[in-house]
Amino acid sequence: MDNINNLRAVILAAGKGTRMKSSTPKVLHKIFGLTLIERVINQVLRVEGIEKIFVVIGHGADMVQECLDKSYDKETIKTVLQTEQKGTADAVFRAYNDLENFDGNVLILCGDTPLLDEKTLSDFLEYHNSKQADLTVMSALLDNPAGYGRIIRKQDKSLEKIVEQKDASDEQKTVNEVNAGVYCFRWKKIKQAFFEISTNNSQGEYYLTDVIEWAVKQGLNTQAYILENSQKMLGINSKEQLSEAFKILNEEKLNELHEKGITIYDDKSTFISPETEIEEDTIIYPNVYIEGTNHFGKYNIIGPNTTIYGNVTTDDNVKITQSQVSDLHAGKNTTIGPFSHIRDGVKLAEKVRVGNFVEVKKSTIESHTNCAHLSYIGDAAIGSDVNIGAGTITANYNAITKEKSKTILKNGVKVGSNSVLVAPVTVEENANIAAGTIVTENIPSEALAITRSHLRIIADWVIEKKRLFLKK
């Protein structure tokens, strides 16, 4: 008997997606910062027992391959190429050489179904195994099944066949159970079908639905599993459906957060990715968009008017207001905004203040340090108890060498307003930099650095200028 505990998956991602009306391959369109194919793969990887995933690529293969190479280990995710679009069964057959001697179940699904989650897939596989099925199809009950392939069952409720809309009789069209496009094959029992099904159809293609008819003729155990939530089967074939999936994922996430004790003042203007975790008693104000993977601690305040682009973690009591943030860790009691821009790997310790119109990039800032106004901090390591005056710039980029250099401000440094620190430069502990200073050399501890022209005051200058003007 086959080993049902062995599990591999084939994800179909070769289609062009003509109705998307885009030069980007369909599976590379994004929802909350993740491509459709990444969303599907991530859920499959969470299914217990999954050994390997084969992704069938075709249209835009190089682009899809590049996306997968950036995100996944090639030992776990392997791509196979379908050079011509010859149908769903042909797509699965592209992985045949890798699966030929496999002993176990093969899960088959499409790369454009971002709502399918780990629980749905696990329940489907559990049903397949509990029925000791050789082939199981995921189905759904729809109020309006028009356009979908109908699930036709035998008297014993097992699966007999799937009939496409154009081929269905009037009686079959009344069936509201439809094919959801997810399959599980007991591979050793089913693999021969790929050599025996034909292209005897209007499109001249090989279809997975023909595999079902083959299995029934062989007397194999064929089943259909009904989805509890038919929304999960949504495939993305247009920008409208992409928007619909975005809204569904967002609604699910907001409902989850409400139940967890998160205050969200305006669901209609709040958008939070499924991958974001938020601890209790955090408040989300209106006009907040959060994508990617993030983790926010307790008693945070996020918004209003805030955009977070992923890889953000915060401790407790962090406030982010009217700002754009990504790639950040913020320690407890830290305040960001309004109108701050933080990006590219920033670490803020506890009780740090990054204020209005401050940009911080690729820098670390230690505890009790303030950078409150109108500054750019890039490629810097800033100690604790540092005060950075308004208008301070770290000049980190050499336009000739195209290199970026580091600015180091050690504990207790005080930087006056409108100062420029030309990197590479180090300012030692408790040194002071006077307002308007351009720092081009290292500054020792406890020292004052000042570059300032002599101030001249010319008495009655305005009166004299007016007198000369009136003479003319």
CSV table of C-alpha atoms in Angstrom, one decimal:
chain,number,residue,atom,x,y,z
A,1,MET,CA,0.0,0.0,0.0
A,2,ASP,CA,1.2,3.5,-0.8
A,3,ASN,CA,2.7,5.6,2.0
A,4,ILE,CA,0.1,8.2,2.6
A,5,ASN,CA,2.3,10.1,4.9
A,6,ASN,CA,4.6,11.1,2.1
A,7,LEU,CA,3.5,14.3,0.5
A,8,ARG,CA,4.6,16.4,-2.4
A,9,ALA,CA,2.9,19.3,-4.2
A,10,VAL,CA,2.7,20.5,-7.8
A,11,ILE,CA,1.7,24.2,-8.2
A,12,LEU,CA,0.6,25.3,-11.6
A,13,ALA,CA,2.1,28.7,-12.5
A,14,ALA,CA,2.7,28.7,-16.2
A,15,GLY,CA,-0.3,30.6,-17.4
A,16,LYS,CA,-0.1,34.0,-19.2
A,17,GLY,CA,-3.1,35.6,-17.4
A,18,THR,CA,-4.3,37.5,-20.5
A,19,ARG,CA,-7.2,39.1,-18.6
A,20,MET,CA,-4.8,40.7,-16.2
A,21,LYS,CA,-3.8,43.0,-19.1
A,22,SER,CA,-0.3,43.3,-17.8
A,23,SER,CA,3.2,42.5,-18.9
A,24,THR,CA,3.8,41.0,-15.5
A,25,PRO,CA,3.1,37.2,-15.2
A,26,LYS,CA,-0.1,36.7,-13.4
A,27,VAL,CA,1.4,34.8,-10.5
A,28,LEU,CA,3.8,37.7,-9.8
A,29,HIS,CA,1.1,40.2,-9.0
A,30,LYS,CA,1.1,41.1,-5.4
A,31,ILE,CA,-1.3,41.3,-2.5
A,32,PHE,CA,0.1,43.0,0.7
A,33,GLY,CA,3.6,42.8,-0.7
A,34,LEU,CA,3.7,39.1,-1.5
A,35,THR,CA,3.2,37.7,-5.0
A,36,LEU,CA,0.4,35.3,-5.6
A,37,ILE,CA,2.8,32.4,-6.1
A,38,GLU,CA,4.6,33.2,-2.8
A,39,ARG,CA,1.3,33.2,-0.9
A,40,VAL,CA,0.3,29.8,-2.3
A,41,ILE,CA,3.8,28.3,-1.6
A,42,ASN,CA,3.9,29.7,1.9
A,43,GLN,CA,0.6,28.0,2.8
A,44,VAL,CA,1.6,24.7,1.2
A,45,LEU,CA,4.9,24.8,3.1
A,46,ARG,CA,3.0,24.9,6.4
A,47,VAL,CA,1.1,21.7,5.6
A,48,GLU,CA,2.4,18.9,7.8
A,49,GLY,CA,4.4,16.3,5.9
A,50,ILE,CA,5.2,18.3,2.8
A,51,GLU,CA,8.5,17.2,1.4
A,52,LYS,CA,9.0,19.1,-1.8
A,53,ILE,CA,7.1,21.5,-4.1
A,54,PHE,CA,7.3,21.5,-7.9
A,55,VAL,CA,6.3,24.8,-9.5
A,56,VAL,CA,5.4,24.6,-13.1
A,57,ILE,CA,6.5,27.7,-14.9
A,58,GLY,CA,6.0,28.9,-18.5
A,59,HIS,CA,4.9,32.4,-19.4
A,60,GLY,CA,7.5,34.8,-17.9
A,61,ALA,CA,9.5,31.9,-16.7
A,62,ASP,CA,12.7,33.9,-16.0
A,63,MET,CA,10.8,36.4,-14.0
A,64,VAL,CA,9.0,33.8,-11.9
A,65,GLN,CA,12.3,31.9,-11.4
A,66,GLU,CA,14.0,35.0,-10.2
A,67,CYS,CA,11.2,35.6,-7.7
A,68,LEU,CA,11.4,32.1,-6.3
A,69,ASP,CA,15.2,32.1,-6.1
A,70,LYS,CA,15.1,35.1,-3.9
A,71,SER,CA,12.6,33.6,-1.5
A,72,TYR,CA,13.1,29.9,-1.3
A,73,ASP,CA,15.7,27.1,-1.0
A,74,LYS,CA,16.0,25.2,-4.3
A,75,GLU,CA,16.1,21.9,-2.4
A,76,THR,CA,12.5,22.5,-1.3
A,77,ILE,CA,11.1,24.4,-4.3
A,78,LYS,CA,12.0,23.1,-7.7
A,79,THR,CA,10.7,24.6,-11.0
A,80,VAL,CA,9.8,22.6,-14.0
A,81,LEU,CA,9.1,24.2,-17.4
A,82,GLN,CA,6.0,23.9,-19.5
A,83,THR,CA,7.1,25.5,-22.8
A,84,GLU,CA,3.7,25.2,-24.5
A,85,GLN,CA,0.4,25.7,-22.8
A,86,LYS,CA,-1.2,22.3,-23.4
A,87,GLY,CA,-3.5,22.1,-20.5
A,88,THR,CA,-3.5,21.4,-16.7
A,89,ALA,CA,-2.7,17.7,-17.0
A,90,ASP,CA,0.3,18.4,-19.3
A,91,ALA,CA,1.5,21.0,-16.7
A,92,VAL,CA,1.5,18.3,-14.0
A,93,PHE,CA,3.2,15.9,-16.4
A,94,ARG,CA,6.2,18.3,-16.5
A,95,ALA,CA,7.0,17.1,-13.0
A,96,TYR,CA,6.7,13.4,-13.9
A,97,ASN,CA,10.4,12.6,-14.1
A,98,ASP,CA,10.8,13.9,-10.5
A,99,LEU,CA,7.7,12.0,-9.3
A,100,GLU,CA,8.0,8.8,-11.3
A,101,ASN,CA,9.1,6.6,-8.4
A,102,PHE,CA,7.4,8.6,-5.7
A,103,ASP,CA,5.3,6.7,-3.1
A,104,GLY,CA,2.7,8.9,-1.5
A,105,ASN,CA,0.2,11.7,-2.2
A,106,VAL,CA,0.6,14.5,-4.6
A,107,LEU,CA,-1.3,17.7,-3.9
A,108,ILE,CA,-2.1,19.8,-7.1
A,109,LEU,CA,-3.2,23.4,-7.0
A,110,CYS,CA,-2.9,26.6,-8.9
A,111,GLY,CA,-0.5,29.4,-8.2
A,112,ASP,CA,-3.2,32.1,-8.5
A,113,THR,CA,-5.3,31.0,-5.5
A,114,PRO,CA,-4.0,33.2,-2.6
A,115,LEU,CA,-7.0,32.6,-0.3
A,116,LEU,CA,-6.2,28.9,0.2
A,117,ASP,CA,-4.7,28.5,3.6
A,118,GLU,CA,-2.9,25.8,5.5
A,119,LYS,CA,-6.0,24.7,7.4
A,120,THR,CA,-8.1,24.4,4.3
A,121,LEU,CA,-5.4,22.3,2.6
A,122,SER,CA,-4.8,20.2,5.7
A,123,ASP,CA,-8.5,19.4,6.1
A,124,PHE,CA,-8.7,18.5,2.4
A,125,LEU,CA,-5.7,16.1,2.7
A,126,GLU,CA,-7.1,14.6,5.9
A,127,TYR,CA,-10.4,13.9,4.1
A,128,HIS,CA,-8.5,12.3,1.2
A,129,ASN,CA,-6.7,9.9,3.6
A,130,SER,CA,-9.7,9.2,5.8
A,131,LYS,CA,-11.6,8.0,2.7
A,132,GLN,CA,-8.6,6.0,1.6
A,133,ALA,CA,-9.1,7.8,-1.8
A,134,ASP,CA,-7.0,7.3,-4.8
A,135,LEU,CA,-8.1,10.7,-6.2
A,136,THR,CA,-9.9,13.6,-4.4
A,137,VAL,CA,-11.1,16.9,-5.8
A,138,MET,CA,-11.8,20.0,-3.8
A,139,SER,CA,-15.3,21.3,-4.5
A,140,ALA,CA,-17.5,24.2,-3.4
A,141,LEU,CA,-21.2,25.0,-3.2
A,142,LEU,CA,-22.1,28.2,-5.1
A,143,ASP,CA,-25.4,30.1,-5.3
A,144,ASN,CA,-24.5,30.9,-8.9
A,145,PRO,CA,-22.4,28.1,-10.4
A,146,ALA,CA,-22.5,29.4,-14.0
A,147,GLY,CA,-19.2,29.0,-15.7
A,148,TYR,CA,-17.7,26.4,-13.4
A,149,GLY,CA,-17.2,22.7,-14.0
A,150,ARG,CA,-20.0,20.7,-12.2
A,151,ILE,CA,-19.3,17.9,-9.7
A,152,ILE,CA,-21.3,14.8,-10.7
A,153,ARG,CA,-21.5,12.2,-8.0
A,154,LYS,CA,-22.4,8.5,-8.0
A,155,GLN,CA,-25.3,7.2,-5.9
A,156,ASP,CA,-22.8,6.4,-3.2
A,157,LYS,CA,-21.7,10.1,-3.2
A,158,SER,CA,-18.3,9.3,-4.6
A,159,LEU,CA,-17.0,11.3,-7.5
A,160,GLU,CA,-18.1,10.2,-11.0
A,161,LYS,CA,-16.9,13.1,-13.2
A,162,ILE,CA,-16.6,16.8,-13.7
A,163,VAL,CA,-18.7,18.3,-16.5
A,164,GLU,CA,-17.7,21.7,-17.9
A,165,GLN,CA,-20.4,24.3,-18.3
A,166,LYS,CA,-20.4,24.1,-22.1
A,167,ASP,CA,-20.8,20.3,-22.1
A,168,ALA,CA,-23.4,20.2,-19.3
A,169,SER,CA,-27.0,19.1,-19.8
A,170,ASP,CA,-29.8,21.2,-18.5
A,171,GLU,CA,-30.1,18.8,-15.5
A,172,GLN,CA,-26.4,19.0,-14.8
A,173,LYS,CA,-26.5,22.8,-15.0
A,174,THR,CA,-28.7,22.8,-11.9
A,175,VAL,CA,-26.0,21.2,-9.9
A,176,ASN,CA,-24.4,23.9,-7.6
A,177,GLU,CA,-21.4,21.9,-6.5
A,178,VAL,CA,-18.4,23.0,-8.6
A,179,ASN,CA,-14.7,22.1,-9.1
A,180,ALA,CA,-12.5,24.3,-6.9
A,181,GLY,CA,-9.3,23.3,-8.9
A,182,VAL,CA,-7.4,21.5,-6.1
A,183,TYR,CA,-6.6,17.8,-6.4
A,184,CYS,CA,-4.9,15.1,-4.4
A,185,PHE,CA,-3.6,12.0,-6.2
A,186,ARG,CA,-2.4,8.7,-4.7
A,187,TRP,CA,0.5,8.9,-7.2
A,188,LYS,CA,1.3,5.3,-7.8
A,189,LYS,CA,-2.4,4.6,-8.6
A,190,ILE,CA,-2.9,7.7,-10.8
A,191,LYS,CA,0.4,8.3,-12.7
A,192,GLN,CA,-0.5,5.9,-15.6
A,193,ALA,CA,-3.4,8.2,-16.5
A,194,PHE,CA,-1.0,10.8,-17.9
A,195,PHE,CA,0.0,8.4,-20.6
A,196,GLU,CA,-3.6,7.4,-21.5
A,197,ILE,CA,-5.7,10.5,-21.5
A,198,SER,CA,-6.1,12.3,-24.9
A,199,THR,CA,-6.5,15.8,-26.3
A,200,ASN,CA,-9.9,14.9,-27.8
A,201,ASN,CA,-11.5,18.2,-26.8
A,202,SER,CA,-12.2,21.6,-28.4
A,203,GLN,CA,-9.0,23.1,-27.1
A,204,GLY,CA,-6.8,20.1,-28.0
A,205,GLU,CA,-5.3,20.1,-24.5
A,206,TYR,CA,-4.7,17.6,-21.7
A,207,TYR,CA,-7.0,18.2,-18.7
A,208,LEU,CA,-6.9,17.0,-15.1
A,209,THR,CA,-10.6,16.5,-15.3
A,210,ASP,CA,-9.9,13.7,-17.8
A,211,VAL,CA,-7.7,12.0,-15.2
A,212,ILE,CA,-10.8,11.7,-13.1
A,213,GLU,CA,-12.8,9.9,-15.8
A,214,TRP,CA,-9.8,7.6,-16.3
A,215,ALA,CA,-9.6,6.8,-12.6
A,216,VAL,CA,-13.4,6.0,-12.5
A,217,LYS,CA,-13.0,3.6,-15.4
A,218,GLN,CA,-10.1,1.9,-13.6
A,219,GLY,CA,-12.5,1.4,-10.6
A,220,LEU,CA,-10.4,3.6,-8.3
A,221,ASN,CA,-11.7,5.3,-5.3
A,222,THR,CA,-12.6,8.9,-6.4
A,223,GLN,CA,-13.9,11.5,-3.9
A,224,ALA,CA,-14.9,15.2,-3.7
A,225,TYR,CA,-14.3,17.3,-0.6
A,226,ILE,CA,-16.7,20.3,-0.1
A,227,LEU,CA,-15.1,23.5,1.1
A,228,GLU,CA,-16.7,25.1,4.1
A,229,ASN,CA,-15.9,28.5,2.8
A,230,SER,CA,-16.3,28.8,-1.0
A,231,GLN,CA,-14.4,32.1,-1.0
A,232,LYS,CA,-11.2,30.1,-0.5
A,233,MET,CA,-11.3,28.8,-4.1
A,234,LEU,CA,-11.1,32.2,-5.7
A,235,GLY,CA,-8.6,32.2,-8.5
A,236,ILE,CA,-7.1,35.5,-9.8
A,237,ASN,CA,-7.7,36.0,-13.5
A,238,SER,CA,-8.3,39.8,-13.5
A,239,LYS,CA,-7.4,43.0,-11.7
A,240,GLU,CA,-10.9,43.0,-10.3
A,241,GLN,CA,-10.4,39.6,-8.7
A,242,LEU,CA,-7.0,40.7,-7.4
A,243,SER,CA,-8.8,43.5,-5.6
A,244,GLU,CA,-11.5,41.2,-4.4
A,245,ALA,CA,-8.8,38.8,-2.9
A,246,PHE,CA,-7.1,41.8,-1.2
A,247,LYS,CA,-10.3,42.8,0.4
A,248,ILE,CA,-11.1,39.3,1.6
A,249,LEU,CA,-7.7,38.8,3.2
A,250,ASN,CA,-7.9,42.2,4.8
A,251,GLU,CA,-11.4,41.6,6.2
A,252,GLU,CA,-10.3,38.3,7.7
A,253,LYS,CA,-7.2,39.9,9.3
A,254,LEU,CA,-9.2,42.8,10.8
A,255,ASN,CA,-11.8,40.4,12.2
A,256,GLU,CA,-9.0,38.3,13.8
A,257,LEU,CA,-7.4,41.4,15.3
A,258,HIS,CA,-10.8,42.7,16.7
A,259,GLU,CA,-11.3,39.3,18.4
A,260,LYS,CA,-7.7,39.6,19.9
A,261,GLY,CA,-8.4,42.9,21.5
A,262,ILE,CA,-6.8,45.3,19.0
A,263,THR,CA,-8.6,48.6,18.7
A,264,ILE,CA,-9.2,49.5,15.0
A,265,TYR,CA,-11.1,52.8,14.7
A,266,ASP,CA,-11.9,52.6,11.0
A,267,ASP,CA,-12.1,49.2,9.2
A,268,LYS,CA,-12.8,51.0,5.9
A,269,SER,CA,-9.4,52.8,5.9
A,270,THR,CA,-7.3,50.2,7.6
A,271,PHE,CA,-5.4,47.5,5.6
A,272,ILE,CA,-3.2,44.9,7.4
A,273,SER,CA,-1.4,41.9,5.9
A,274,PRO,CA,-2.2,38.4,7.0
A,275,GLU,CA,1.5,38.0,8.0
A,276,THR,CA,1.3,40.9,10.5
A,277,GLU,CA,1.1,40.0,14.2
A,278,ILE,CA,-0.2,42.6,16.7
A,279,GLU,CA,-0.2,42.3,20.5
A,280,GLU,CA,-3.2,43.2,22.7
A,281,ASP,CA,-4.2,46.8,23.6
A,282,THR,CA,-2.5,48.3,20.5
A,283,ILE,CA,-4.5,51.0,18.8
A,284,ILE,CA,-4.7,51.4,15.0
A,285,TYR,CA,-6.0,54.8,13.9
A,286,PRO,CA,-7.5,55.5,10.4
A,287,ASN,CA,-5.6,55.5,7.1
A,288,VAL,CA,-3.1,52.8,8.0
A,289,TYR,CA,-1.6,50.4,5.4
A,290,ILE,CA,0.6,47.5,6.6
A,291,GLU,CA,2.1,44.9,4.2
A,292,GLY,CA,4.7,42.2,4.6
A,293,THR,CA,5.7,40.4,7.8
A,294,ASN,CA,5.6,42.5,11.0
A,295,HIS,CA,5.3,42.1,14.7
A,296,PHE,CA,4.0,44.9,16.9
A,297,GLY,CA,4.1,44.7,20.7
A,298,LYS,CA,1.6,45.7,23.3
A,299,TYR,CA,0.2,49.2,23.8
A,300,ASN,CA,1.5,50.5,20.5
A,301,ILE,CA,-0.2,53.3,18.6
A,302,ILE,CA,-0.1,53.1,14.8
A,303,GLY,CA,-1.4,56.0,12.7
A,304,PRO,CA,-3.2,57.9,11.6
A,305,ASN,CA,-1.9,58.2,8.0
A,306,THR,CA,0.9,55.6,8.3
A,307,THR,CA,2.4,53.2,5.8
A,308,ILE,CA,4.4,50.2,6.8
A,309,TYR,CA,6.2,48.2,4.1
A,310,GLY,CA,7.3,45.1,6.1
A,311,ASN,CA,10.0,43.7,8.3
A,312,VAL,CA,9.0,45.9,11.2
A,313,THR,CA,9.1,44.7,14.8
A,314,THR,CA,8.4,46.8,17.9
A,315,ASP,CA,8.5,46.3,21.6
A,316,ASP,CA,5.8,47.7,23.9
A,317,ASN,CA,4.5,51.3,24.0
A,318,VAL,CA,5.9,52.3,20.6
A,319,LYS,CA,4.1,55.1,18.7
A,320,ILE,CA,4.3,55.5,14.9
A,321,THR,CA,2.3,58.5,13.6
A,322,GLN,CA,1.9,59.8,10.0
A,323,SER,CA,5.1,58.1,8.8
A,324,GLN,CA,6.5,55.6,6.3
A,325,VAL,CA,8.4,52.8,7.8
A,326,SER,CA,10.1,49.5,6.7
A,327,ASP,CA,12.9,47.3,7.9
A,328,LEU,CA,12.8,48.6,11.5
A,329,HIS,CA,13.2,47.3,15.0
A,330,ALA,CA,11.9,49.8,17.6
A,331,GLY,CA,12.5,49.4,21.3
A,332,LYS,CA,9.9,50.1,24.0
A,333,ASN,CA,8.7,53.7,24.6
A,334,THR,CA,10.0,54.9,21.2
A,335,THR,CA,8.2,57.6,19.3
A,336,ILE,CA,8.3,57.9,15.5
A,337,GLY,CA,6.7,60.8,13.6
A,338,PRO,CA,4.9,62.7,12.5
A,339,PHE,CA,6.2,62.6,8.9
A,340,SER,CA,9.2,60.4,9.5
A,341,HIS,CA,10.7,58.0,6.9
A,342,ILE,CA,12.6,55.0,8.3
A,343,ARG,CA,14.0,52.3,6.0
A,344,ASP,CA,16.7,49.7,5.1
A,345,GLY,CA,17.6,48.2,8.4
A,346,VAL,CA,17.2,50.6,11.3
A,347,LYS,CA,17.5,49.6,14.9
A,348,LEU,CA,16.1,52.0,17.6
A,349,ALA,CA,16.7,51.2,21.2
A,350,GLU,CA,14.2,52.2,24.0
A,351,LYS,CA,13.0,55.8,24.5
A,352,VAL,CA,14.3,57.0,21.2
A,353,ARG,CA,12.5,59.9,19.4
A,354,VAL,CA,12.5,60.2,15.7
A,355,GLY,CA,10.5,63.3,14.9
A,356,ASN,CA,8.9,65.3,12.1
A,357,PHE,CA,10.6,65.3,8.7
A,358,VAL,CA,13.4,63.0,9.8
A,359,GLU,CA,14.7,60.3,7.5
A,360,VAL,CA,16.7,57.4,9.1
A,361,LYS,CA,18.3,54.8,6.8
A,362,LYS,CA,20.6,51.8,7.7
A,363,SER,CA,21.4,53.1,11.1
A,364,THR,CA,21.4,52.2,14.8
A,365,ILE,CA,20.3,54.6,17.5
A,366,GLU,CA,20.7,53.8,21.2
A,367,SER,CA,18.4,54.6,24.1
A,368,HIS,CA,17.3,58.1,25.2
A,369,THR,CA,18.5,59.7,21.9
A,370,ASN,CA,16.5,62.4,20.2
A,371,CYS,CA,16.4,63.4,16.6
A,372,ALA,CA,13.3,65.6,16.6
A,373,HIS,CA,13.3,67.7,13.4
A,374,LEU,CA,14.3,68.0,9.8
A,375,SER,CA,17.3,65.7,9.7
A,376,TYR,CA,18.8,62.9,7.6
A,377,ILE,CA,20.6,60.1,9.4
A,378,GLY,CA,22.1,57.5,7.0
A,379,ASP,CA,24.7,54.8,7.6
A,380,ALA,CA,25.2,55.9,11.2
A,381,ALA,CA,25.8,54.4,14.6
A,382,ILE,CA,24.5,56.7,17.2
A,383,GLY,CA,24.9,56.2,20.9
A,384,SER,CA,22.7,56.8,23.9
A,385,ASP,CA,21.7,60.2,25.3
A,386,VAL,CA,22.6,61.9,22.1
A,387,ASN,CA,20.7,65.0,20.9
A,388,ILE,CA,20.6,65.8,17.2
A,389,GLY,CA,19.6,69.3,16.4
A,390,ALA,CA,17.2,70.4,13.7
A,391,GLY,CA,18.6,70.3,10.2
A,392,THR,CA,21.5,67.8,10.9
A,393,ILE,CA,22.7,65.9,7.9
A,394,THR,CA,25.0,62.9,7.8
A,395,ALA,CA,26.7,63.3,4.4
A,396,ASN,CA,27.3,59.6,3.8
A,397,TYR,CA,27.6,59.4,0.0
A,398,ASN,CA,30.7,60.1,-2.1
A,399,ALA,CA,29.5,60.9,-5.6
A,400,ILE,CA,32.9,60.2,-7.2
A,401,THR,CA,33.6,56.8,-5.7
A,402,LYS,CA,29.9,56.0,-5.3
A,403,GLU,CA,30.7,54.6,-1.8
A,404,LYS,CA,28.8,55.2,1.4
A,405,SER,CA,30.7,55.8,4.6
A,406,LYS,CA,29.7,55.6,8.3
A,407,THR,CA,29.1,58.3,10.8
A,408,ILE,CA,29.6,57.4,14.5
A,409,LEU,CA,28.3,59.5,17.3
A,410,LYS,CA,29.1,58.1,20.7
A,411,ASN,CA,27.2,58.4,24.0
A,412,GLY,CA,26.3,61.9,25.1
A,413,VAL,CA,27.1,63.7,21.9
A,414,LYS,CA,25.2,67.0,21.3
A,415,VAL,CA,24.8,68.1,17.7
A,416,GLY,CA,23.7,71.7,17.0
A,417,SER,CA,21.2,72.7,14.4
A,418,ASN,CA,22.1,72.8,10.7
A,419,SER,CA,25.3,70.8,11.1
A,420,VAL,CA,26.7,68.5,8.5
A,421,LEU,CA,28.8,65.4,9.4
A,422,VAL,CA,30.9,64.4,6.4
A,423,ALA,CA,31.5,60.6,6.7
A,424,PRO,CA,33.6,58.7,7.5
A,425,VAL,CA,33.8,60.5,10.8
A,426,THR,CA,33.6,59.6,14.5
A,427,VAL,CA,32.5,61.9,17.3
A,428,GLU,CA,33.7,60.7,20.7
A,429,GLU,CA,31.7,60.7,24.0
A,430,ASN,CA,30.1,63.9,25.3
A,431,ALA,CA,31.6,66.0,22.5
A,432,ASN,CA,29.6,69.0,21.4
A,433,ILE,CA,29.1,70.3,17.8
A,434,ALA,CA,28.1,73.9,17.5
A,435,ALA,CA,25.2,74.9,15.3
A,436,GLY,CA,26.1,75.3,11.6
A,437,THR,CA,29.3,73.3,11.9
A,438,ILE,CA,30.6,71.1,9.0
A,439,VAL,CA,32.4,68.2,10.6
A,440,THR,CA,35.2,66.7,8.4
A,441,GLU,CA,37.5,65.3,11.1
A,442,ASN,CA,37.1,63.0,14.1
A,443,ILE,CA,36.2,64.9,17.3
A,444,PRO,CA,37.7,63.8,20.7
A,445,SER,CA,35.6,63.4,23.8
A,446,GLU,CA,34.4,66.4,25.8
A,447,ALA,CA,35.5,68.7,22.9
A,448,LEU,CA,33.6,71.5,21.1
A,449,ALA,CA,33.7,71.5,17.3
A,450,ILE,CA,32.8,74.8,15.6
A,451,THR,CA,33.2,76.1,12.1
A,452,ARG,CA,31.7,79.6,11.9
A,453,SER,CA,32.5,82.8,10.1
A,454,HIS,CA,33.0,85.9,12.3
A,455,LEU,CA,29.7,87.7,12.9
A,456,ARG,CA,29.7,91.3,11.8
A,457,ILE,CA,27.0,93.8,12.9
A,458,ILE,CA,26.8,96.9,10.8
A,459,ALA,CA,24.9,99.7,12.6
A,460,ASP,CA,22.3,101.7,10.7
A,461,TRP,CA,22.9,99.6,7.5
A,462,VAL,CA,19.2,99.6,6.7
A,463,ILE,CA,18.9,103.4,7.1
A,464,GLU,CA,21.9,104.0,4.8
A,465,LYS,CA,20.5,101.7,2.1
A,466,LYS,CA,17.1,103.4,2.2
A,467,ARG,CA,18.9,106.8,1.9
A,468,LEU,CA,20.9,105.8,-1.1
A,469,PHE,CA,17.7,104.3,-2.7
A,470,LEU,CA,15.8,107.5,-2.2
A,471,LYS,CA,18.6,109.6,-3.8
A,472,LYS,CA,18.1,107.7,-7.0
